[in-house]
Amino acid sequence: MRPFFVLQALWLVVPEGVQASAVLRREDRRSPAAVNIAHDGTLELQRPIQHGSSMAELRHGIHQQRRVNVCAETDRYADCTAPENDQKGGRRIAVYTYVVGGYEAIRDTNVPCVPAGVDAFFFVDDYTKGVQEEAGLELWRSHGWWVITMKPFESGTEFVSAERLTTKALKFTPPRWMLNGTWDWLVEFDGNIALDLGRLGPFLRRYEHRPLALLKWYWTPCGTGFQCFLHELNSMLEQRPEYVKTSRENVESWRSQLIKYHADKLHPFEPPHYYELNIMFRNLKHSKSEAVTTVFKQIYDKCHYIQRDQFLLPFFVWNASLSADTEGLDITQLYSELNFCMTQSRQGRNLLRLPAQPSLNKSKQKRQQQQQRIPKEVKDILQVSSILPSLQA
């Protein structure tokens, strides 16, 4: 079935041979409407919801940002004239970020300006929109971003909340229209990251021979990729247990499995790098792009049982024989070449659960919780040998 659109009560069928983005781009970027784009490709334009609540106060997360460039208080993009973008070679780039479950404040400073040749998408959910001022979203629209309402939420599990799992779905399995051939590169980054989108073209041209480029771990010196994996995992288990509170047993089992594979004499798990996954660059025109899509789907599936995706990616990339093809980027490159910085907009931690909402009565809430809980036997799925054909040879 071809995707359809609802535009102010008018049904539009996408003609054969016309990509969804072509129809979408007919709308003014500065339109106050929100666009709902589901994973099945359907889109719906709605009139904006009026909000009376004020911007939530910023809190938490600042201690993490002492070791990374924090965006200056002076808004570098306050005067948002579209930046120049070097389009030599005709590469088209899609970028996207998201704020789900109130994890970030919708920032009103350092919102990147969108240049020609780049399409930018900002995903939010109804909860986040309900606790923010509409002016914040209007700023994103005025800087050239499409503001998209994400519906519906993913169903949570007993290990990972619906809010957190929804962010993982956006991160690793974005809507398929983003992978449909319209763009050459797809760039994803966290909602508290800012960078100069006008510099992406020249930056990415250097990595056209790579299907994937990821930011190498930079928080602390820790040795090899495997040593950094263990360092970060153990740090969360021992010093920051709140980060793995609901999936601790699964995290410990995952660690045991990967230690076992690391010790394999014939095919040891030895990733070249450990990665900070607050930004990812996917080359959609590369011959191994489909392999990356498959790996990212595997990561998302495992995110149903383990809260931290950085524990998962090195293994699945390695198991698909993509480690050597993945470019490891140094944080200093992003500072100097993309003006990369982190805003102080993070206000939640770990996306454990949203505050209780009064719209559901207790019996309905209990029924939904029972439907979302996974039987205890699902822990057996962590026996990752069932998805490792290359290791069983």
Coordinates of C-alpha atoms in Angstrom, one line a residue:
M1 CA 0.0 0.0 0.0
R2 CA 1.3 3.4 -0.9
P3 CA 1.8 5.9 2.0
F4 CA -1.0 8.5 2.4
F5 CA -1.1 11.9 3.9
V6 CA -3.7 13.9 5.8
L7 CA -3.4 17.6 5.2
Q8 CA -6.0 19.7 6.8
A9 CA -8.7 17.0 6.3
L10 CA -7.6 16.4 2.6
W11 CA -6.4 13.0 1.7
L12 CA -3.4 13.0 -0.6
V13 CA -2.2 9.8 -2.2
V14 CA 1.5 9.8 -3.1
P15 CA 1.8 9.3 -6.9
E16 CA 3.8 6.4 -8.2
G17 CA 7.5 7.2 -8.5
V18 CA 7.2 10.2 -6.1
Q19 CA 9.1 9.9 -2.9
A20 CA 7.3 10.7 0.4
S21 CA 9.8 13.5 1.2
A22 CA 8.9 15.3 -2.1
V23 CA 5.3 15.6 -1.0
L24 CA 6.3 16.6 2.5
R25 CA 8.6 19.4 1.3
R26 CA 5.7 21.2 -0.4
E27 CA 4.7 22.5 3.0
D28 CA 6.3 25.6 4.4
R29 CA 9.0 24.8 6.9
R30 CA 7.7 27.5 9.2
S31 CA 4.2 26.1 9.3
P32 CA 2.9 25.8 12.8
A33 CA 1.5 22.4 12.0
A34 CA 3.0 19.2 13.4
V35 CA 3.7 16.2 11.2
N36 CA 3.0 12.7 12.5
I37 CA 5.2 10.2 10.8
A38 CA 4.7 6.6 11.8
H39 CA 7.2 3.7 11.1
D40 CA 4.9 2.5 8.3
G41 CA 5.4 5.7 6.3
T42 CA 2.0 7.4 7.0
L43 CA 2.1 11.1 7.7
E44 CA -0.5 13.4 9.3
L45 CA -0.4 17.2 9.6
Q46 CA -2.1 18.6 12.6
R47 CA -2.8 22.1 13.9
P48 CA -0.6 23.0 16.9
I49 CA -1.6 22.2 20.5
Q50 CA -1.7 25.3 22.7
H51 CA 0.4 25.0 25.8
G52 CA 0.2 27.1 28.9
S53 CA 3.0 25.5 30.9
S54 CA 6.4 27.2 31.1
M55 CA 9.8 25.8 30.2
A56 CA 11.0 23.3 32.7
E57 CA 14.0 24.3 34.8
L58 CA 17.3 22.8 33.7
R59 CA 18.8 20.3 36.1
H60 CA 21.0 17.2 36.3
G61 CA 23.6 16.1 33.8
I62 CA 25.9 19.1 34.2
H63 CA 28.6 17.0 35.8
Q64 CA 28.9 14.9 32.7
Q65 CA 29.5 17.9 30.5
R66 CA 32.7 19.1 32.3
R67 CA 34.7 16.8 30.1
V68 CA 33.2 17.9 26.8
N69 CA 32.8 21.3 25.1
V70 CA 29.7 23.0 26.5
C71 CA 28.0 25.4 24.2
A72 CA 28.7 29.0 25.1
E73 CA 25.9 31.0 26.7
T74 CA 26.0 33.3 23.7
D75 CA 23.8 31.8 21.1
R76 CA 25.9 31.1 18.0
Y77 CA 22.8 30.7 15.9
A78 CA 20.8 33.6 17.2
D79 CA 20.8 35.3 13.7
C80 CA 19.8 32.3 11.7
T81 CA 20.6 33.2 8.1
A82 CA 20.9 29.9 6.2
P83 CA 24.6 29.0 6.3
E84 CA 26.5 28.2 3.2
N85 CA 26.8 24.5 2.5
D86 CA 29.4 23.1 0.1
Q87 CA 27.3 21.0 -2.2
K88 CA 30.1 19.9 -4.5
G89 CA 29.3 16.5 -5.7
G90 CA 25.5 17.0 -5.1
R91 CA 25.3 15.0 -1.8
R92 CA 22.1 15.3 0.1
I93 CA 22.1 15.0 3.9
A94 CA 19.3 14.3 6.4
V95 CA 19.9 15.0 10.0
Y96 CA 17.6 14.3 12.9
T97 CA 17.4 14.6 16.7
Y98 CA 14.6 14.0 19.2
V99 CA 13.3 14.7 22.7
V100 CA 11.1 12.0 24.1
G101 CA 9.6 11.7 27.6
G102 CA 10.8 15.1 28.8
Y103 CA 14.4 13.7 29.0
E104 CA 15.7 17.0 27.5
A105 CA 14.3 20.5 27.6
I106 CA 13.4 21.8 24.2
R107 CA 16.3 24.3 24.0
D108 CA 15.8 27.8 22.9
T109 CA 19.4 28.6 22.2
N110 CA 22.0 27.0 19.9
V111 CA 19.5 25.5 17.6
P112 CA 21.5 24.8 14.4
C113 CA 20.5 26.6 11.2
V114 CA 19.6 24.4 8.3
P115 CA 21.5 25.1 5.0
A116 CA 20.5 24.2 1.5
G117 CA 21.2 20.5 0.7
V118 CA 20.4 19.5 4.3
D119 CA 17.0 18.4 5.6
A120 CA 16.6 18.5 9.4
F121 CA 13.9 16.7 11.4
F122 CA 13.2 17.2 15.1
F123 CA 11.1 14.4 16.7
V124 CA 9.1 15.1 19.9
D125 CA 6.3 13.3 21.7
D126 CA 3.0 14.7 23.1
Y127 CA 4.3 14.6 26.6
T128 CA 7.3 16.7 25.8
K129 CA 5.2 19.2 23.8
G130 CA 2.8 19.4 26.8
V131 CA 5.5 20.7 29.2
Q132 CA 7.2 23.1 26.8
E133 CA 6.3 26.4 25.5
E134 CA 5.2 26.5 21.8
A135 CA 7.7 29.3 21.2
G136 CA 10.5 26.8 21.6
L137 CA 9.2 24.7 18.8
E138 CA 8.6 27.7 16.6
L139 CA 12.3 28.6 17.0
W140 CA 13.3 25.2 15.6
R141 CA 10.9 25.7 12.7
S142 CA 12.2 29.2 12.0
H143 CA 15.7 27.7 11.8
G144 CA 14.6 25.4 9.1
W145 CA 13.7 22.2 11.0
W146 CA 10.7 20.0 10.5
V147 CA 9.1 19.4 13.9
I148 CA 7.6 16.0 13.9
T149 CA 5.3 14.4 16.5
M150 CA 6.3 10.9 17.2
K151 CA 3.4 8.5 17.5
P152 CA 2.9 6.0 18.9
F153 CA 5.2 5.1 21.7
E154 CA 7.0 1.8 21.7
S155 CA 5.7 -0.7 24.3
G156 CA 8.0 -0.9 27.2
T157 CA 9.3 -4.1 28.8
E158 CA 10.0 -5.0 32.4
F159 CA 13.7 -4.0 31.8
V160 CA 13.4 -0.9 29.7
S161 CA 10.7 1.8 29.8
A162 CA 8.5 2.8 26.9
E163 CA 10.0 6.2 26.8
R164 CA 13.6 5.0 26.6
L165 CA 12.7 2.3 24.1
T166 CA 11.1 4.9 21.9
T167 CA 14.3 6.8 21.8
K168 CA 16.2 3.7 20.8
A169 CA 13.7 3.0 18.0
L170 CA 14.3 6.5 16.6
K171 CA 18.0 6.1 17.0
F172 CA 18.6 2.7 15.4
T173 CA 15.4 2.1 13.4
P174 CA 14.3 5.5 12.1
P175 CA 11.1 5.6 9.9
R176 CA 11.8 3.9 6.6
W177 CA 11.1 7.0 4.5
M178 CA 14.4 8.3 5.9
L179 CA 16.2 5.4 4.2
N180 CA 14.3 5.4 0.9
G181 CA 17.1 6.9 -1.3
T182 CA 16.3 10.6 -1.0
W183 CA 19.5 11.2 1.0
D184 CA 23.1 10.2 0.7
W185 CA 23.9 10.5 4.4
L186 CA 21.8 10.2 7.6
V187 CA 23.2 12.0 10.7
E188 CA 21.6 11.3 14.1
F189 CA 22.5 13.1 17.3
D190 CA 21.2 13.5 20.8
G191 CA 18.8 16.3 21.7
N192 CA 21.5 18.2 23.7
I193 CA 24.0 18.3 20.8
A194 CA 24.7 21.3 18.6
L195 CA 26.8 21.4 15.5
D196 CA 27.3 23.5 12.4
L197 CA 25.2 21.8 9.7
G198 CA 26.7 23.9 7.0
R199 CA 30.0 22.1 7.5
L200 CA 28.6 18.6 7.2
G201 CA 29.1 18.3 3.4
P202 CA 32.9 18.8 3.3
F203 CA 33.3 16.7 6.5
L204 CA 31.3 13.7 5.2
R205 CA 33.0 13.7 1.8
R206 CA 36.2 12.4 3.4
Y207 CA 34.3 9.3 4.6
E208 CA 32.4 8.3 1.5
H209 CA 34.4 5.0 1.5
R210 CA 32.9 4.2 4.9
P211 CA 29.3 2.9 5.6
L212 CA 29.4 4.2 9.1
A213 CA 31.3 6.8 11.2
L214 CA 31.1 6.8 15.0
L215 CA 32.6 9.0 17.7
K216 CA 35.3 7.2 19.7
W217 CA 35.0 7.1 23.4
Y218 CA 36.6 10.2 25.0
W219 CA 35.4 10.4 28.6
T220 CA 38.5 8.8 30.1
P221 CA 41.6 6.9 29.0
C222 CA 40.8 3.2 29.2
G223 CA 42.9 1.2 26.8
T224 CA 41.6 -1.0 24.0
G225 CA 38.0 -1.1 22.8
F226 CA 37.3 -4.1 24.9
Q227 CA 38.9 -2.6 28.0
C228 CA 36.9 0.6 27.5
F229 CA 33.7 -1.5 27.2
L230 CA 34.4 -3.2 30.5
H231 CA 35.5 0.0 32.2
E232 CA 32.2 1.8 31.3
L233 CA 30.0 -1.2 32.1
N234 CA 31.7 -1.9 35.4
S235 CA 31.5 1.8 36.3
M236 CA 27.7 1.8 35.8
L237 CA 27.2 -1.4 37.8
E238 CA 29.4 -0.2 40.7
Q239 CA 29.4 3.6 40.8
R240 CA 26.3 4.5 38.9
P241 CA 23.8 1.7 39.4
E242 CA 20.8 4.0 38.7
Y243 CA 21.8 3.9 35.0
V244 CA 21.2 0.1 34.8
K245 CA 18.7 -0.2 37.6
T246 CA 16.0 -2.1 35.7
S247 CA 18.2 -4.3 33.6
R248 CA 21.1 -5.0 35.9
E249 CA 20.9 -8.8 35.7
N250 CA 20.8 -8.7 31.9
V251 CA 23.8 -6.3 31.8
E252 CA 25.8 -8.7 34.0
S253 CA 24.9 -11.6 31.8
W254 CA 25.9 -9.6 28.7
R255 CA 29.2 -8.9 30.3
S256 CA 29.8 -12.6 31.0
Q257 CA 29.0 -13.5 27.4
L258 CA 31.3 -10.9 25.9
I259 CA 34.2 -11.9 28.3
K260 CA 33.7 -15.4 27.0
Y261 CA 33.8 -14.4 23.4
H262 CA 36.8 -12.1 24.1
A263 CA 38.7 -15.2 25.4
D264 CA 37.9 -17.3 22.3
K265 CA 41.3 -18.3 20.8
L266 CA 40.0 -18.8 17.3
H267 CA 37.8 -15.7 16.9
P268 CA 38.2 -13.4 19.9
F269 CA 35.9 -10.4 20.3
E270 CA 38.3 -7.5 20.1
P271 CA 36.6 -4.3 18.9
P272 CA 39.0 -1.7 17.6
H273 CA 37.1 1.1 19.5
Y274 CA 34.5 1.7 22.1
Y275 CA 32.1 4.4 21.1
E276 CA 30.2 7.4 22.5
L277 CA 26.8 7.2 20.7
N278 CA 25.6 10.7 21.0
I279 CA 26.1 11.2 17.3
M280 CA 26.2 8.7 14.3
F281 CA 26.9 9.2 10.6
R282 CA 25.4 6.6 8.2
N283 CA 26.4 6.5 4.5
L284 CA 23.2 5.4 2.8
K285 CA 24.8 5.1 -0.6
H286 CA 27.5 2.7 0.5
S287 CA 27.3 -0.9 -0.7
K288 CA 27.2 -2.0 3.0
S289 CA 24.5 0.3 4.0
E290 CA 22.0 -2.6 4.2
A291 CA 24.3 -4.4 6.5
V292 CA 24.4 -1.4 8.8
T293 CA 20.6 -1.3 8.8
T294 CA 20.5 -5.0 9.8
V295 CA 23.0 -4.5 12.6
F296 CA 21.1 -1.5 14.0
K297 CA 17.9 -3.5 14.0
Q298 CA 19.7 -6.2 16.1
I299 CA 20.9 -3.5 18.5
Y300 CA 17.4 -2.1 18.8
D301 CA 16.0 -5.6 19.5
K302 CA 18.6 -6.1 22.3
C303 CA 17.7 -2.7 23.7
H304 CA 14.4 -4.3 24.9
Y305 CA 16.5 -6.1 27.6
I306 CA 19.5 -3.8 28.3
Q307 CA 19.2 0.0 28.9
R308 CA 22.6 1.1 27.6
D309 CA 23.0 0.9 23.8
Q310 CA 26.8 1.7 24.0
F311 CA 27.3 -1.7 25.6
L312 CA 25.7 -3.4 22.6
L313 CA 26.9 -1.7 19.4
P314 CA 30.6 -2.8 19.4
F315 CA 29.7 -6.4 19.5
F316 CA 27.0 -6.4 16.8
V317 CA 29.2 -4.3 14.5
W318 CA 32.1 -6.7 15.1
N319 CA 29.9 -9.8 14.6
A320 CA 28.8 -8.5 11.2
S321 CA 32.4 -8.0 10.1
L322 CA 31.9 -4.2 9.9
S323 CA 34.5 -3.1 12.5
A324 CA 37.2 -2.5 9.9
D325 CA 34.7 -0.5 7.7
T326 CA 33.6 1.8 10.5
E327 CA 35.4 5.1 10.8
G328 CA 36.4 6.0 14.4
L329 CA 36.2 9.8 14.8
D330 CA 38.1 11.7 17.4
I331 CA 36.2 14.3 19.5
T332 CA 38.7 17.0 18.6
Q333 CA 37.7 16.5 14.9
L334 CA 34.1 17.3 15.7
Y335 CA 35.2 20.3 17.8
S336 CA 37.3 21.8 15.1
E337 CA 35.4 20.8 11.9
L338 CA 31.8 20.8 13.0
N339 CA 31.7 23.2 16.0
F340 CA 30.4 20.3 18.0
C341 CA 29.2 21.2 21.5
M342 CA 26.8 20.1 24.2
T343 CA 24.0 22.2 25.6
Q344 CA 22.8 22.1 29.2
S345 CA 19.3 21.0 28.3
R346 CA 19.3 17.5 29.8
Q347 CA 16.9 17.3 32.7
G348 CA 16.1 13.6 33.2
R349 CA 18.2 10.6 33.9
N350 CA 17.9 7.1 32.3
L351 CA 14.3 7.6 31.2
L352 CA 13.1 5.2 33.8
R353 CA 9.4 6.2 33.8
L354 CA 7.3 9.2 33.1
P355 CA 5.4 10.8 36.0
A356 CA 2.0 9.0 36.5
Q357 CA -0.6 10.5 34.2
P358 CA -4.2 10.9 35.4
S359 CA -5.7 9.9 32.1
L360 CA -5.8 6.2 32.9
N361 CA -7.8 4.7 35.8
K362 CA -6.0 2.2 38.0
S363 CA -7.5 -0.9 36.5
K364 CA -6.6 0.1 33.0
Q365 CA -3.0 1.0 34.1
K366 CA -2.7 -2.4 35.7
R367 CA -4.0 -4.1 32.5
Q368 CA -1.5 -2.3 30.4
Q369 CA 1.4 -3.1 32.7
Q370 CA 0.5 -6.8 32.6
Q371 CA 0.4 -6.6 28.8
Q372 CA 3.8 -4.9 28.6
R373 CA 5.6 -7.2 31.1
I374 CA 7.7 -9.9 29.5
P375 CA 7.8 -13.4 31.0
K376 CA 10.8 -14.3 33.1
E377 CA 11.9 -16.8 30.5
V378 CA 12.8 -14.0 28.1
K379 CA 16.1 -13.7 30.0
D380 CA 17.2 -16.8 28.1
I381 CA 17.3 -14.6 25.0
L382 CA 20.5 -13.2 26.4
Q383 CA 22.2 -16.4 25.4
V384 CA 23.5 -14.5 22.4
S385 CA 24.9 -17.7 20.7
S386 CA 21.5 -18.1 19.1
I387 CA 22.2 -15.0 16.9
L388 CA 25.8 -15.7 16.3
P389 CA 26.1 -17.9 13.2
S390 CA 29.6 -16.7 12.5
L391 CA 30.8 -17.8 16.0
Q392 CA 29.2 -21.2 15.7
A393 CA 31.0 -22.2 12.5

